[in-house]
CSV table of C-alpha atoms in Angstrom, one decimal:
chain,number,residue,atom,x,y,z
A,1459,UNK,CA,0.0,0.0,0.0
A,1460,UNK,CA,1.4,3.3,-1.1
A,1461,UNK,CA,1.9,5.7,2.0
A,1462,UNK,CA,2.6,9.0,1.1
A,1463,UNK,CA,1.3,11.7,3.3
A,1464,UNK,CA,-1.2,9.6,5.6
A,1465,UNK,CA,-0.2,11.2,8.9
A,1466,UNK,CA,-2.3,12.7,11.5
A,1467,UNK,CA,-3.4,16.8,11.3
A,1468,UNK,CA,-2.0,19.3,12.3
A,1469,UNK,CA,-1.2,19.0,16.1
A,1470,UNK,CA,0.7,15.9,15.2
A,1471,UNK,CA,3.1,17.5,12.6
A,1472,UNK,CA,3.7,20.7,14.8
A,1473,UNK,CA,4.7,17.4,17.7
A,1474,UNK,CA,6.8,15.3,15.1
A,1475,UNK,CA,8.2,18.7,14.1
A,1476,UNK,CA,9.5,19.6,17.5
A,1477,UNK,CA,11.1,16.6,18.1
A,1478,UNK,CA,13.1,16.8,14.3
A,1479,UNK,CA,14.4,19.8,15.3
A,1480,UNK,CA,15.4,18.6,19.1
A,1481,UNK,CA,17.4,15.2,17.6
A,1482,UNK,CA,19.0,17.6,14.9
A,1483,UNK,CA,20.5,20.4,17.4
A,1484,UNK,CA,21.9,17.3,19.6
A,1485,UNK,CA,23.5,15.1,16.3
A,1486,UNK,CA,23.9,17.6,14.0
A,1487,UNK,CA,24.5,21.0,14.8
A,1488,UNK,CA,25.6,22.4,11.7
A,1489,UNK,CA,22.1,22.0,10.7
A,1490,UNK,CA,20.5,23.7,13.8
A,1491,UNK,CA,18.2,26.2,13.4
A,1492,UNK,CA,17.7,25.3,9.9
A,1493,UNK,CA,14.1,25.8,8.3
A,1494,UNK,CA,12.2,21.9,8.7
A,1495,UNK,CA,10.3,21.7,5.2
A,1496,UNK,CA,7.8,19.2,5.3
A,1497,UNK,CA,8.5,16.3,2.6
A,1498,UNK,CA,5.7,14.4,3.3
A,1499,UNK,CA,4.8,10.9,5.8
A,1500,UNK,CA,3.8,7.6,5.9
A,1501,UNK,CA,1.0,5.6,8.2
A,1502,UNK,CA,3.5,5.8,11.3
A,1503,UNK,CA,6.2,8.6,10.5
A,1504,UNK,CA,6.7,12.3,8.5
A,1505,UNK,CA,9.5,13.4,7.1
A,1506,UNK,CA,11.2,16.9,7.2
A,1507,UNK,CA,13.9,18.7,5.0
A,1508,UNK,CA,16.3,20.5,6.4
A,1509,UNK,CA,18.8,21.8,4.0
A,1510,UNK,CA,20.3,18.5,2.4
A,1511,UNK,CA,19.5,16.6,5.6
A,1512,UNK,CA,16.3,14.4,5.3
A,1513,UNK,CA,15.1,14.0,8.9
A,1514,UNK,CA,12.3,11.4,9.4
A,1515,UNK,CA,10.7,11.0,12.8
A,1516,UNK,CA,8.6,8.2,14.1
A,1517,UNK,CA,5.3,7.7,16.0
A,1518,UNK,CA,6.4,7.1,19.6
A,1519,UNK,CA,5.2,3.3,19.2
A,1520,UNK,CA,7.9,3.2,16.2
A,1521,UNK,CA,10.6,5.3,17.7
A,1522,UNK,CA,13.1,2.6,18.8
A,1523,UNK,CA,12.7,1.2,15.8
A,1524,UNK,CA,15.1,3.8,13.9
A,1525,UNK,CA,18.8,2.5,15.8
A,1526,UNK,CA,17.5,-1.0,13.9
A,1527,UNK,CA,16.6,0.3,10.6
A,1528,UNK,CA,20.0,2.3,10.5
A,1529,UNK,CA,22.0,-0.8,11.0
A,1530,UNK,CA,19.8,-2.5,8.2
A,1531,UNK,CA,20.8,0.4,5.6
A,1532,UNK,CA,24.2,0.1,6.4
A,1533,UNK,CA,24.2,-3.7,5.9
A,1534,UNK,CA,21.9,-3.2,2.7
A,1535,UNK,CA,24.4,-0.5,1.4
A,1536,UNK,CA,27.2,-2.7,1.3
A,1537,UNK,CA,25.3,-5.1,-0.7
A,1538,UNK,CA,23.1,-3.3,-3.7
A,1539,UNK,CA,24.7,-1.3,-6.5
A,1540,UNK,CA,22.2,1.3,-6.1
A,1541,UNK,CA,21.9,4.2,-3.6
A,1542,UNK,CA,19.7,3.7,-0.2
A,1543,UNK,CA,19.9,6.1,2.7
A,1544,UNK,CA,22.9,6.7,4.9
A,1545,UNK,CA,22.0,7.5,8.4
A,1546,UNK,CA,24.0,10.7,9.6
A,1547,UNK,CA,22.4,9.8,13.2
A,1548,UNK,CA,19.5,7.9,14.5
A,1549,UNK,CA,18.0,8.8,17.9
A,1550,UNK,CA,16.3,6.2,19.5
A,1551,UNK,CA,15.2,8.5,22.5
A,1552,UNK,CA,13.5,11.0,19.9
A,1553,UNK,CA,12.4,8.4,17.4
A,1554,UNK,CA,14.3,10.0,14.5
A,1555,UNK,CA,16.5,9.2,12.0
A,1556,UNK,CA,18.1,11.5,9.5
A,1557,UNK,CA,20.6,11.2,6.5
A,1558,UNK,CA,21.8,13.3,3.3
A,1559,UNK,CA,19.0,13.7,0.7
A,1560,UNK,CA,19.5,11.5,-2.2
A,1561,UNK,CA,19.4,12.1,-5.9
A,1562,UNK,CA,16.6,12.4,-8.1
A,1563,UNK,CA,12.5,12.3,-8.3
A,1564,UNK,CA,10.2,9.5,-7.2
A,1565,UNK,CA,8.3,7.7,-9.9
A,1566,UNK,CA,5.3,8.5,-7.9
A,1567,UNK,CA,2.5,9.5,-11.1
A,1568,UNK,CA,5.7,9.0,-13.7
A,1569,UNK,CA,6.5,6.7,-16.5
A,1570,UNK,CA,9.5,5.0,-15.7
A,1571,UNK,CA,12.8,5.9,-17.8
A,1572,UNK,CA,13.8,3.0,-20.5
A,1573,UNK,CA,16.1,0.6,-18.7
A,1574,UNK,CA,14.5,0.8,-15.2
A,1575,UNK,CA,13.2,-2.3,-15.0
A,1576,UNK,CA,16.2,-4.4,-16.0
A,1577,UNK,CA,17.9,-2.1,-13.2
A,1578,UNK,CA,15.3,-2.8,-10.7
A,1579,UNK,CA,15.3,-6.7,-11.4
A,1580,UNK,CA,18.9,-6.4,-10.9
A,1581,UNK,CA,19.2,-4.6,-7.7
A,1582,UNK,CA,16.1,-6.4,-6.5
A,1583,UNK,CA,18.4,-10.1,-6.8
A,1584,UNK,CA,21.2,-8.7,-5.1
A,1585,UNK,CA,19.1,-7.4,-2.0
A,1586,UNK,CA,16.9,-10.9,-2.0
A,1587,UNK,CA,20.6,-12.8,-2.2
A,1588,UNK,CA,21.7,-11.2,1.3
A,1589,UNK,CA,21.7,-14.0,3.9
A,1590,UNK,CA,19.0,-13.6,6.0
A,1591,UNK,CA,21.1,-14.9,8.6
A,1592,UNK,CA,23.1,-11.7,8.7
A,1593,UNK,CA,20.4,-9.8,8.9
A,1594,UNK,CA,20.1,-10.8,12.3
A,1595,UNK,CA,17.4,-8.4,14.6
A,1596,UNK,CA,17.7,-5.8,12.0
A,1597,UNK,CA,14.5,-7.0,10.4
A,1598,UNK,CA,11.5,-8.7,11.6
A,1599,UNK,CA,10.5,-12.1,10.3
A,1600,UNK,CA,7.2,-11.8,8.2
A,1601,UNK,CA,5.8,-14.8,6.9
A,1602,UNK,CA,3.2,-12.6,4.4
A,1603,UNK,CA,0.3,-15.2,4.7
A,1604,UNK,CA,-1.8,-14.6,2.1
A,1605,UNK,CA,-5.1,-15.5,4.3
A,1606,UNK,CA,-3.3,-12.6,6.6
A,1607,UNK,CA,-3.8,-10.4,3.5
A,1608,UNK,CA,-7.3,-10.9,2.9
A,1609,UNK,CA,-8.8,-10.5,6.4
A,1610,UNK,CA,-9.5,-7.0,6.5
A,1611,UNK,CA,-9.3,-6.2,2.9
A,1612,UNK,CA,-12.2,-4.2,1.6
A,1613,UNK,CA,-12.8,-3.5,-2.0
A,1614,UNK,CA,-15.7,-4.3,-4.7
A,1615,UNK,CA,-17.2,-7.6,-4.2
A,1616,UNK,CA,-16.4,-9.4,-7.6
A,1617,UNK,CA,-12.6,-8.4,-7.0
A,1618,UNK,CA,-12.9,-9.8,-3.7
A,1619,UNK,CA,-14.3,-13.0,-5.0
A,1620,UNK,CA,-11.5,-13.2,-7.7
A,1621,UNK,CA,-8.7,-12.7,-4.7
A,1622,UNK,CA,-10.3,-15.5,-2.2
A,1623,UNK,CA,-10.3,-17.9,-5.0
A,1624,UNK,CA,-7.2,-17.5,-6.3
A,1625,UNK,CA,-5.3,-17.2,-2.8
A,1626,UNK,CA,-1.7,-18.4,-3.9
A,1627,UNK,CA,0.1,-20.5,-0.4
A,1628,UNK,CA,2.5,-19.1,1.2
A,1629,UNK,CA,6.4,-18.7,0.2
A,1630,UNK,CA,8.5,-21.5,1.3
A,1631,UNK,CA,11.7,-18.9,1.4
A,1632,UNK,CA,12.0,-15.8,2.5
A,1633,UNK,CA,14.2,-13.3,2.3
A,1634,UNK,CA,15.5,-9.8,3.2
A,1635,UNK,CA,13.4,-7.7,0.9
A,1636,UNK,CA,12.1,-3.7,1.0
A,1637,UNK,CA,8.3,-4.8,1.6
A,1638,UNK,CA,6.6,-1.5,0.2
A,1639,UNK,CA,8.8,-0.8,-2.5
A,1640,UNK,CA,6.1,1.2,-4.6
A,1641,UNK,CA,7.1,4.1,-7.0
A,1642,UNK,CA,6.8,6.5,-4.3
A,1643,UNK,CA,10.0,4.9,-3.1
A,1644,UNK,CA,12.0,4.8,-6.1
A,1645,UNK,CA,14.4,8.1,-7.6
A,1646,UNK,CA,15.2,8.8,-10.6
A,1647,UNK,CA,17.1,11.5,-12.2
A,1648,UNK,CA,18.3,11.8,-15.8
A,1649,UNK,CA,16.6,8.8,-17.0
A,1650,UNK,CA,18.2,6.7,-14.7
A,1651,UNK,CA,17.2,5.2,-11.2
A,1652,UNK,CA,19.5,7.0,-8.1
A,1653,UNK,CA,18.0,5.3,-5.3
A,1654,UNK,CA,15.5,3.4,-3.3
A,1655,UNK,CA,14.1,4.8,0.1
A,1656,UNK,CA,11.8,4.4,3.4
A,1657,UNK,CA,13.0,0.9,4.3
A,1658,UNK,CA,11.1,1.4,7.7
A,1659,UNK,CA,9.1,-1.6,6.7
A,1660,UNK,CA,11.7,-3.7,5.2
A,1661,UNK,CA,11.4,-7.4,6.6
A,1662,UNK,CA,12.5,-11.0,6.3
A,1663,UNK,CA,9.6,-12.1,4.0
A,1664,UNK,CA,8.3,-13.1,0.6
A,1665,UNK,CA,10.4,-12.0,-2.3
A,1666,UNK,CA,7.2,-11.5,-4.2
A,1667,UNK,CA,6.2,-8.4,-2.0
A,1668,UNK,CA,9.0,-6.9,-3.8
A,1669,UNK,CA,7.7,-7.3,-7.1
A,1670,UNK,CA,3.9,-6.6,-6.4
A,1671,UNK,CA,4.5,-2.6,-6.1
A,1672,UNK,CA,6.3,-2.3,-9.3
A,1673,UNK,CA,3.6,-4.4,-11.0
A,1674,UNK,CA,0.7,-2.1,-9.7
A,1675,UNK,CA,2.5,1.0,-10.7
A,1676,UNK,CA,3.9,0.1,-13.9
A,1677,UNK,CA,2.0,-2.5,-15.7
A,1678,UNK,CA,2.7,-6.2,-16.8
A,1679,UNK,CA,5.2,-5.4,-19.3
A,1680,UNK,CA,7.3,-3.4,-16.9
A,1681,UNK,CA,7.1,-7.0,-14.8
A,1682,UNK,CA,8.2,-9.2,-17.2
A,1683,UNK,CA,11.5,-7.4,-17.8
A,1684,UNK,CA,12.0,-7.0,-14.2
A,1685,UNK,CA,11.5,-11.1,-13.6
A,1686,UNK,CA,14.2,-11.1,-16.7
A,1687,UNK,CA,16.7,-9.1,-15.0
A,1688,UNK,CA,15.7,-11.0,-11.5
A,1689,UNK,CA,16.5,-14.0,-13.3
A,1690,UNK,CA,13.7,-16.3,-11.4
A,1691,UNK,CA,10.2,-16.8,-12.2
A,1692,UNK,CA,8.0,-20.0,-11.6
A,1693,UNK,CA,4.3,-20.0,-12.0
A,1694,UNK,CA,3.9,-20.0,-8.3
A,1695,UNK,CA,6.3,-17.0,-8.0
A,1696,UNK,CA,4.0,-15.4,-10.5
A,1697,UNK,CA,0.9,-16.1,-8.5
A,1698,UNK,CA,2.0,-14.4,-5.2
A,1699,UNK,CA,3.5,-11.2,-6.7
A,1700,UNK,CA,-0.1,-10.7,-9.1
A,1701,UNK,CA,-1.7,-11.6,-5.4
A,1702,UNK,CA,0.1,-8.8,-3.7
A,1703,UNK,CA,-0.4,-6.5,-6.3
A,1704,UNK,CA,-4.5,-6.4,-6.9
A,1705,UNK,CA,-4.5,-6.5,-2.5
A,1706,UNK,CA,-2.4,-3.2,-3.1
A,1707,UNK,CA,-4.3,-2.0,-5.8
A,1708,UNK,CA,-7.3,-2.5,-3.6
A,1709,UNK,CA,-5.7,-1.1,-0.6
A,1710,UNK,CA,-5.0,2.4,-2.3
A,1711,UNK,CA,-8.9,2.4,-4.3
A,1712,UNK,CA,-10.1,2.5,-0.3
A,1713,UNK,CA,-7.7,4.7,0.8
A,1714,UNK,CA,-8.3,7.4,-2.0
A,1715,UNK,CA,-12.4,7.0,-1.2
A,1716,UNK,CA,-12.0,7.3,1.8
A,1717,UNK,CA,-9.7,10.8,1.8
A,1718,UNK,CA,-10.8,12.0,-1.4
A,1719,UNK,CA,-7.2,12.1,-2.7
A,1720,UNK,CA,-8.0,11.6,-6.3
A,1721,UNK,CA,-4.2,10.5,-7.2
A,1722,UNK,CA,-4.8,7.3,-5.5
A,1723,UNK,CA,-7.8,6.8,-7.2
A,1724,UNK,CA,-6.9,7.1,-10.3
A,1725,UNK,CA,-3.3,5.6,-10.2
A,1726,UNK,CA,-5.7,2.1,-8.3
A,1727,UNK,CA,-8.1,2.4,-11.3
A,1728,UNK,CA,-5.6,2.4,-13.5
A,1729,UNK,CA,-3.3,-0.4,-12.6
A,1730,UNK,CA,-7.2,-2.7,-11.8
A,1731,UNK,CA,-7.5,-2.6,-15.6
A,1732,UNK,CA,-4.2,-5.3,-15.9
A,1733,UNK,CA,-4.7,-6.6,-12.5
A,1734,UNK,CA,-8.0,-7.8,-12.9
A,1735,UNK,CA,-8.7,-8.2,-17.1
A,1736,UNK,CA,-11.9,-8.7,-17.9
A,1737,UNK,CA,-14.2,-7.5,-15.2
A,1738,UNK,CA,-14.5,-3.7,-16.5
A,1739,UNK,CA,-12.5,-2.5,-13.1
A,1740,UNK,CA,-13.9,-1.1,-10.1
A,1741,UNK,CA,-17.4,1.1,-9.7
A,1742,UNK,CA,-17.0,5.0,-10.3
């Protein structure tokens, strides 16, 4: 599910806010008393801009969470051969975590440049080949049941009844993988990708996750030569990442009815025309 800008009003930013700029004026005083632009937030974060310094703070049940996602970058870093964040600091105590902007645009409401796909596949096989032995407690263990999936999805009924029927079992392997790696969460600049970030939900799970996001935003063909690139497909394999896709899909058509954003309805009526074939897509 895409998360862009799904935090609480205003009291909560002004909160988030103050403790930005607390965390930054302890671990990074050069940048204190620089302006905190809002970039945007997810279901359990916002992040703020200040200078070149991204600095993302968590809700207090997430906050020591960050000292464990900044050891995951690091370890991710040193095994992708594409950019990912790289913590200047992360305080625990504050629930923030903060590190030099990288390059480039997300894909967010973009076609991607020629050649991304291949790219992804390829940085997408060299995060799924880290052990997950090393990853150790930098990641929690999530089995991505599919039955899990489907208990409190909402969504139109004959979509629902396509999903329950065609519930793929569960992965036998699992591996270190991003878990919400939608085109919100991917840069590009010049026509080529610069990096992936928000790895706050990354997790020791189904490789398919992984590929379900770039199959809702992009389209099937965009999929085929990522699985190229990847270098593994099976029928099965196939099954769970079309799966995770349509749950998305559905995930962001209730989100932008419920909010009014119209972006997420459109971009979710959009990518149910290839997720679902045949069934005309979801009501106005």
């Amino acid at each position: 599910m895409s998360t862009t800008d799904r935090t609480g009003g205003p009291e909560v930013g002004d909160a988030l806010r103050t403790r930005a700029a607390r965390a930054v004026a302890v671990h990074a005083p050069g940048y204190r008393g620089a302006d905190l632009q809002e970039l945007g937030g997810g279901l359990d974060h916002r992040a703020f801009l200040a200078r070149d310094l991204v600095v993302r703070v968590a809700d207090p049940d997430g906050a020591a969470e960050v000292a464990r996602e900044a050891a995951l970058l690091r370890l991710v870093a040193g095994h992708v051969s594409i950019a990912v964040p790289a913590p200047l600091f992360a305080d625990p105590d504050e629930g923030v975590i903060a590190y030099p902007l990288l390059p480039g645009r997300p894909l967010l409401g973009r076609t991607p440049p020629e050649g991304a796909a291949a790219r992804l596949g390829t940085v997408l096989r060299e995060l799924h080949a880290i052990d997950p032995a090393d990853v150790g407690n930098r990641a929690a263990v999530d089995p991505a049941e599919p039955a899990a999936w489907l208990e409190d999805l909402g969504g139109p009924a004959p979509l629902l009844r396509i999903l329950h029927a065609s519930r793929p079992r569960p992965a036998r392997a699992l591996v270190l993988a991003h878990a919400d790696l939608g085109a919100e969460h991917v840069l590009e600049l010049g026509g080529r990708l610069t990096g992936i970030i928000d790895w706050a939900d990354a997790a020791v799970t189904d490789p398919a996750l992984d590929l379900a996001r770039p199959y809702r935003d992009f389209g099937p063909a965009f999929l085929d030569d990522v699985l190229r690139a990847y270098g593994h497909e099976t029928p099965a394999f196939r099954d769970r990442i079309t799966f995770f896709a349509r749950c998305a899909a559905l995930e962001d058509l209730a989100y932008g009815r419920e909010s009014g954003r119209e972006e997420y309805l459109r971009a979710a009526r959009r990518s149910l025309t290839w997720l679902f074939p045949g069934t005309g897509g979801p009501p106005a």
